[in-house]
Amino acid sequence: MDSDPRVLVVAVDDALIGPLCEGLDQLGWPTMTARTVNAADLVLQDLSVDAAIVAVEGLEGHDVVARLRAAAAPRYLPILLIGQDEAAGGPIDLAMSSPPHPAQAALRLDQLTRAGIAEEEFRLRQATFAAHGVTLQPADAGETPLQILTAGAADRRFLAMSNALSAAGAEVVAAPTPYTAFDYLHERAFDAAVLWGGQDHAPALSIASGMKRNTRLYHIPLILYLRGAAEVELADLFRRGFADVAAAETPEDETAERVLALARNHRRRQAIRRALDSVRGSDLMDAATGLFTRDLFASHLARVAEGARSRNRALSVCVLRVAERDPVAQARSGGWLDRAMPQIGAMVSRLVRVEDTAARLGSELFALVLPATAEREARMAAERIAAVIACTAFDAGQDRSPFIVEFDVGVAEMRDGEAPAAVLERASADLANA
């Protein structure tokens, strides 16, 4: 599966798209190029690619997107279009006037792909709960305007982008400093945040760092809008948690549309999360944490594994066990570790992606199933969750210092023909070696 192309690139030549393809290949997103729409149709019929990039300049016909969607059906195909979207011939997921940085493209393609996988997971979750006599209601994203936070000093380009967001129907809240930004973030819910990269990027980086350390704000998409053409390391910015970076020469209207696309995606994912969370109090779930019980997890893992096989996608399972440390042992003997478990379970449920399933397999043992995720990425996700929880201090009683909880992590990726239970067993074995 690793050698299969993940991205179908439709372009008449490599003049515009060549460097992007090379960068994506190096970042683990192997590409395959089709020079015509007819050739792209054949690729989609034979291979299961994750996404498509379409450089519309020079392509014949005006129904490119519609034809690609039809060829990929029933699997949803996210499409990133480069050029004028009037030539797309159908709704697209994201449009950019020029090729993005490969790291940026990889991140956005992953976001678009994960959105489709979240929809698939929701349907699988509905089936699992229905099999146990519980109805999971459809996700409702609501009809209120998108809520966008803009943080940074007033600037002509930044104000123009904010005006474009307002003109598109979004409700924009402006914060001139990081302090006021966090005040707003703690007072109300936002669908996206746009940070202004002025002469000094430090305030924007400070806000981004603070949001990524907060479990409630962790998933809000962050966009950095650069003021000038100063030297920046885009790959580093994406590692810091930015979902998009708009260069200084990017038109304000295009930046606004990219912000809105991220905000719509976030709101839909949050609606799915709320629908999934609506059953946390049911008898099927672990009473203390609201996570899947061991039996429910086993039932759903079998269903997710079958879905991964039918769609030719990766699937990984992670196991997290409370690490044995002296402060934890003392907290356990006093009952304080048990008291902390509801909060730990809530943190795990908020830190996993919408499409991931979290379960409590034992008193101090958790498991995650991550669809469309290879072992390396799954380990990074599990370790990131463990690191965020390790930043939280839990009460250990009067006159005693708070304690922190660290996790040992085990990970396994499903192999061809492997039973779901065997994947979980290998993840547990990997945990024993941690």
XYZ file of N, CA and C in Angstrom, residues 132-266:
405
model
N -26.308 -2.110 19.008
C -26.454 -2.258 20.460
C -27.708 -1.546 20.968
N -28.607 -1.199 20.031
C -29.895 -0.632 20.423
C -29.899 0.835 20.759
N -28.871 1.585 20.344
C -28.795 3.016 20.628
C -28.772 3.790 19.310
N -29.595 4.817 19.205
C -29.669 5.629 17.991
C -28.740 6.833 18.109
N -27.870 6.987 17.154
C -26.974 8.139 17.094
C -27.559 9.151 16.118
N -27.984 10.295 16.634
C -28.667 11.289 15.814
C -27.708 11.924 14.800
N -28.239 12.361 13.639
C -27.383 13.014 12.639
C -26.705 14.259 13.199
N -25.523 14.558 12.671
C -24.784 15.740 13.115
C -25.423 17.000 12.550
N -25.585 18.014 13.388
C -26.200 19.278 12.988
C -25.201 20.404 13.226
N -24.732 21.006 12.119
C -23.745 22.083 12.226
C -24.382 23.434 12.527
N -25.723 23.524 12.497
C -26.389 24.783 12.785
C -26.322 25.762 11.624
N -27.010 26.866 11.772
C -27.082 27.860 10.694
C -26.553 29.226 11.110
N -25.935 29.323 12.278
C -25.399 30.604 12.721
C -24.154 30.956 11.914
N -23.822 32.247 11.791
C -22.630 32.645 11.020
C -21.362 32.020 11.583
N -20.406 31.756 10.698
C -19.109 31.269 11.144
C -18.453 32.316 12.035
N -17.824 31.859 13.128
C -17.186 32.752 14.082
C -15.674 32.734 13.853
N -15.127 33.890 13.474
C -13.701 33.990 13.151
C -13.035 35.002 14.080
N -11.952 34.592 14.721
C -11.153 35.510 15.530
C -9.977 36.000 14.701
N -9.786 37.321 14.632
C -8.599 37.882 13.984
C -7.764 38.551 15.073
N -6.509 38.156 15.169
C -5.647 38.660 16.239
C -4.418 39.322 15.643
N -4.209 40.586 15.999
C -3.050 41.306 15.497
C -3.336 42.787 15.347
N -2.274 43.562 15.212
C -2.423 45.007 15.063
C -3.119 45.342 13.750
N -3.812 46.476 13.744
C -4.527 46.907 12.540
C -3.542 47.173 11.410
N -3.869 46.660 10.225
C -3.050 46.842 9.028
C -3.991 46.805 7.837
N -3.647 47.518 6.787
C -4.542 47.628 5.635
C -4.912 46.263 5.080
N -3.926 45.404 4.864
C -4.199 44.095 4.270
C -4.994 43.215 5.233
N -4.651 43.290 6.511
C -5.353 42.476 7.502
C -6.814 42.920 7.622
N -7.031 44.249 7.594
C -8.399 44.764 7.663
C -9.182 44.404 6.407
N -8.508 44.426 5.256
C -9.188 44.059 4.009
C -9.621 42.603 4.038
N -8.770 41.738 4.567
C -9.135 40.336 4.687
C -10.310 40.166 5.653
N -10.296 40.907 6.773
C -11.393 40.837 7.731
C -12.693 41.307 7.106
N -12.616 42.368 6.301
C -13.810 42.858 5.616
C -14.343 41.821 4.629
N -13.433 41.119 3.962
C -13.858 40.072 3.031
C -14.558 38.935 3.772
N -14.082 38.599 4.963
C -14.744 37.585 5.775
C -16.149 38.031 6.168
N -16.278 39.292 6.587
C -17.584 39.818 6.971
C -18.536 39.859 5.781
N -18.005 40.239 4.619
C -18.840 40.300 3.425
C -19.357 38.926 3.030
N -18.600 37.888 3.377
C -19.019 36.517 3.063
C -19.996 35.953 4.089
N -20.330 36.759 5.110
C -21.318 36.323 6.083
C -20.763 35.848 7.400
N -19.441 35.882 7.575
C -18.850 35.448 8.839
C -18.944 36.563 9.878
N -18.934 36.172 11.135
C -18.901 37.135 12.228
C -17.471 37.209 12.730
N -16.846 38.381 12.571
C -15.424 38.551 12.857
C -15.246 39.311 14.166
N -14.400 38.769 15.038
C -14.058 39.419 16.310
C -12.577 39.750 16.270
N -12.241 41.032 16.454
C -10.851 41.478 16.348
C -10.220 41.600 17.732
N -9.017 41.038 17.867
C -8.256 41.123 19.119
C -6.905 41.761 18.807
N -6.600 42.932 19.363
C -5.343 43.609 19.014
C -4.103 43.013 19.645
N -4.243 42.252 20.741
C -3.089 41.709 21.451
C -3.332 40.241 21.797
N -2.262 39.485 22.101
C -2.457 38.099 22.541
C -3.327 37.981 23.788
N -3.232 38.967 24.681
C -4.024 38.909 25.913
C -5.515 38.976 25.601
N -5.898 39.931 24.774
C -7.324 40.033 24.422
C -7.757 38.836 23.584
N -6.838 38.289 22.775
C -7.179 37.109 21.980
C -7.573 35.950 22.890
N -6.779 35.716 23.941
C -7.098 34.608 24.846
C -8.340 34.902 25.680
N -8.586 36.179 25.973
C -9.832 36.519 26.656
C -11.031 36.091 25.814
N -10.982 36.437 24.525
C -12.082 36.055 23.630
C -12.174 34.534 23.486
N -11.024 33.874 23.348
C -11.017 32.423 23.142
C -11.620 31.679 24.324
N -11.466 32.240 25.530
C -12.019 31.581 26.713
C -13.480 31.961 26.948
N -13.937 33.035 26.289
C -15.308 33.486 26.493
C -16.294 32.869 25.513
N -15.842 32.537 24.302
C -16.774 32.081 23.277
C -16.093 31.073 22.357
N -16.903 30.404 21.534
C -16.389 29.383 20.618
C -16.121 30.004 19.250
N -14.985 29.639 18.658
C -14.623 30.130 17.333
C -14.425 28.955 16.384
N -14.692 29.217 15.103
C -14.512 28.196 14.066
C -13.134 28.275 13.427
N -12.450 29.395 13.571
C -11.086 29.559 13.049
C -10.493 30.818 13.651
N -9.160 30.892 13.634
C -8.465 32.084 14.120
C -7.407 32.481 13.098
N -7.385 33.777 12.741
C -6.406 34.305 11.799
C -5.453 35.204 12.569
N -4.159 34.881 12.522
C -3.150 35.635 13.262
C -2.321 36.454 12.277
N -2.089 37.695 12.632
C -1.372 38.614 11.751
C 0.128 38.508 12.006
N 0.873 38.178 10.959
C 2.319 38.120 11.075
C 2.931 39.435 10.655
N 3.044 40.361 11.564
C 3.588 41.676 11.253
C 5.100 41.659 11.177
N 5.705 42.771 11.603
C 7.167 42.839 11.595
C 7.767 41.757 12.483
N 7.067 41.456 13.585
C 7.530 40.449 14.536
C 6.475 39.353 14.628
N 6.884 38.112 14.346
C 5.933 36.988 14.391
C 5.705 36.470 15.802
N 6.437 37.004 16.789
C 6.384 36.460 18.142
C 4.972 36.443 18.727
N 4.169 37.539 18.604
C 2.815 37.474 19.181
C 1.971 36.361 18.563
N 2.050 36.192 17.240
C 1.273 35.137 16.587
C 1.735 33.753 17.047
N 3.055 33.577 17.136
C 3.585 32.283 17.578
C 3.215 32.004 19.028
N 3.154 33.053 19.847
C 2.766 32.894 21.245
C 1.317 32.426 21.355
N 0.440 33.015 20.564
C -0.974 32.605 20.581
C -1.101 31.166 20.105
N -0.416 30.835 19.016
C -0.491 29.470 18.483
C 0.003 28.459 19.502
N 1.110 28.764 20.172
C 1.663 27.845 21.159
C 0.696 27.642 22.315
N 0.100 28.735 22.796
C -0.844 28.634 23.901
C -2.084 27.832 23.539
N -2.586 28.005 22.316
C -3.780 27.272 21.892
C -3.487 25.783 21.755
N -2.293 25.421 21.299
C -1.973 24.008 21.120
C -1.694 23.306 22.453
N -1.541 24.069 23.523
C -1.376 23.455 24.840
C -2.698 23.336 25.598
N -3.760 23.858 24.988
C -5.063 23.862 25.633
C -5.970 22.842 24.945
N -6.493 21.871 25.699
C -7.281 20.808 25.068
C -8.573 21.331 24.453
N -9.123 22.434 24.964
C -10.370 22.961 24.400
C -10.123 23.726 23.110
N -8.939 24.344 22.986
C -8.623 25.172 21.820
C -7.754 24.437 20.806
N -7.354 23.224 21.133
C -6.347 22.489 20.365
C -6.718 22.343 18.900
N -7.996 22.070 18.593
C -8.389 21.742 17.227
C -8.846 22.951 16.399
N -8.920 24.142 16.991
C -9.336 25.315 16.213
C -8.283 25.600 15.152
N -8.672 25.656 13.861
C -7.663 25.896 12.817
C -7.063 27.288 12.923
N -5.737 27.354 12.806
C -4.996 28.608 12.893
C -4.436 28.971 11.519
N -4.605 30.225 11.136
C -4.090 30.707 9.856
C -3.165 31.900 10.139
N -1.977 31.864 9.589
C -1.040 32.978 9.730
C -1.035 33.770 8.430
N -1.323 35.061 8.519
C -1.334 35.941 7.344
C -0.079 36.802 7.415
N 0.842 36.583 6.495
C 2.125 37.284 6.523
C 1.984 38.700 5.986
N 2.722 39.592 6.604
C 2.670 40.989 6.177
C 3.581 41.258 4.990
N 4.771 40.673 5.027
C 5.741 40.943 3.977
C 6.406 39.679 3.511
N 7.429 39.841 2.697
C 8.128 38.698 2.109
C 9.368 38.326 2.914
N 9.309 38.540 4.239
C 10.454 38.215 5.089
C 10.704 36.713 5.058
N 11.933 36.335 5.357
C 12.299 34.919 5.352
C 11.542 34.172 6.450
N 10.797 33.176 6.070
C 10.095 32.333 7.038
C 10.281 30.884 6.641
N 10.347 30.019 7.626
C 10.460 28.590 7.390
C 9.065 27.998 7.498
N 8.424 27.795 6.329
C 7.037 27.354 6.325
C 6.866 26.008 7.009
N 7.788 25.084 6.763
C 7.666 23.765 7.383
C 7.631 23.890 8.902
N 8.427 24.812 9.460
C 8.437 25.005 10.914
C 7.106 25.565 11.395
N 6.517 26.477 10.615
C 5.227 27.042 11.003
C 4.142 25.968 11.039
N 4.161 25.058 10.086
C 3.162 23.996 10.080
C 3.401 23.023 11.236
N 4.664 22.817 11.598
C 4.947 21.980 12.760
C 4.445 22.619 14.044
N 4.378 23.932 14.060
C 3.891 24.641 15.241
C 2.373 24.605 15.355
N 1.698 24.077 14.341
C 0.252 23.908 14.450
C -0.579 24.779 13.544
N 0.049 25.589 12.674
C -0.743 26.402 11.761
C -1.364 25.523 10.677
N -2.647 25.741 10.408
C -3.340 24.983 9.382
C -3.117 25.579 8.001
N -2.771 26.862 7.937
C -2.544 27.511 6.651
C -1.687 28.743 6.882
N -0.899 29.098 5.891
C -0.097 30.314 5.918
C -0.310 31.033 4.600
N -0.804 32.259 4.664
C -1.054 33.047 3.462
C 0.095 34.024 3.260
N 0.740 33.934 2.101
C 1.858 34.821 1.801
C 1.356 36.243 1.572
N 2.279 37.202 1.651
C 1.913 38.607 1.536
C 1.239 38.924 0.208
N 1.671 38.235 -0.851
C 1.112 38.545 -2.180
C -0.225 37.866 -2.436
N -0.703 37.062 -1.506
C -1.989 36.387 -1.693
C -3.122 37.403 -1.609
N -4.023 37.440 -2.588
C -5.148 38.386 -2.531
C -5.987 38.181 -1.278
N -6.500 39.289 -0.742
C -7.267 39.213 0.495
C -8.501 38.327 0.343
N -9.165 38.389 -0.805
C -10.366 37.572 -1.016
C -10.022 36.082 -0.989
N -8.873 35.717 -1.588
C -8.483 34.306 -1.583
C -8.147 33.846 -0.168
N -7.434 34.695 0.584
C -7.125 34.343 1.968
C -8.405 34.144 2.763
N -9.368 35.038 2.570
C -10.636 34.917 3.286
C -11.341 33.613 2.946
N -11.338 33.228 1.667
C -12.007 31.987 1.274
C -11.299 30.769 1.868
N -9.993 30.819 1.955
C -9.258 29.721 2.572
C -9.581 29.626 4.064
N -9.723 30.774 4.716
C -10.112 30.786 6.128
C -11.506 30.185 6.290
N -12.422 30.591 5.429
C -13.796 30.096 5.525
C -13.873 28.599 5.266
N -13.056 28.099 4.340
C -13.048 26.660 4.060
C -12.607 25.884 5.298
N -11.568 26.379 5.981
C -11.119 25.735 7.212
C -12.179 25.825 8.302
N -12.837 26.984 8.398
C -13.849 27.179 9.435
C -15.047 26.266 9.207
N -15.480 26.137 7.949
C -16.619 25.251 7.660
C -16.271 23.801 7.998
N -15.072 23.405 7.640
C -14.633 22.049 7.944
C -14.596 21.809 9.456
N -14.058 22.795 10.196
C -13.984 22.662 11.651
C -15.378 22.578 12.262
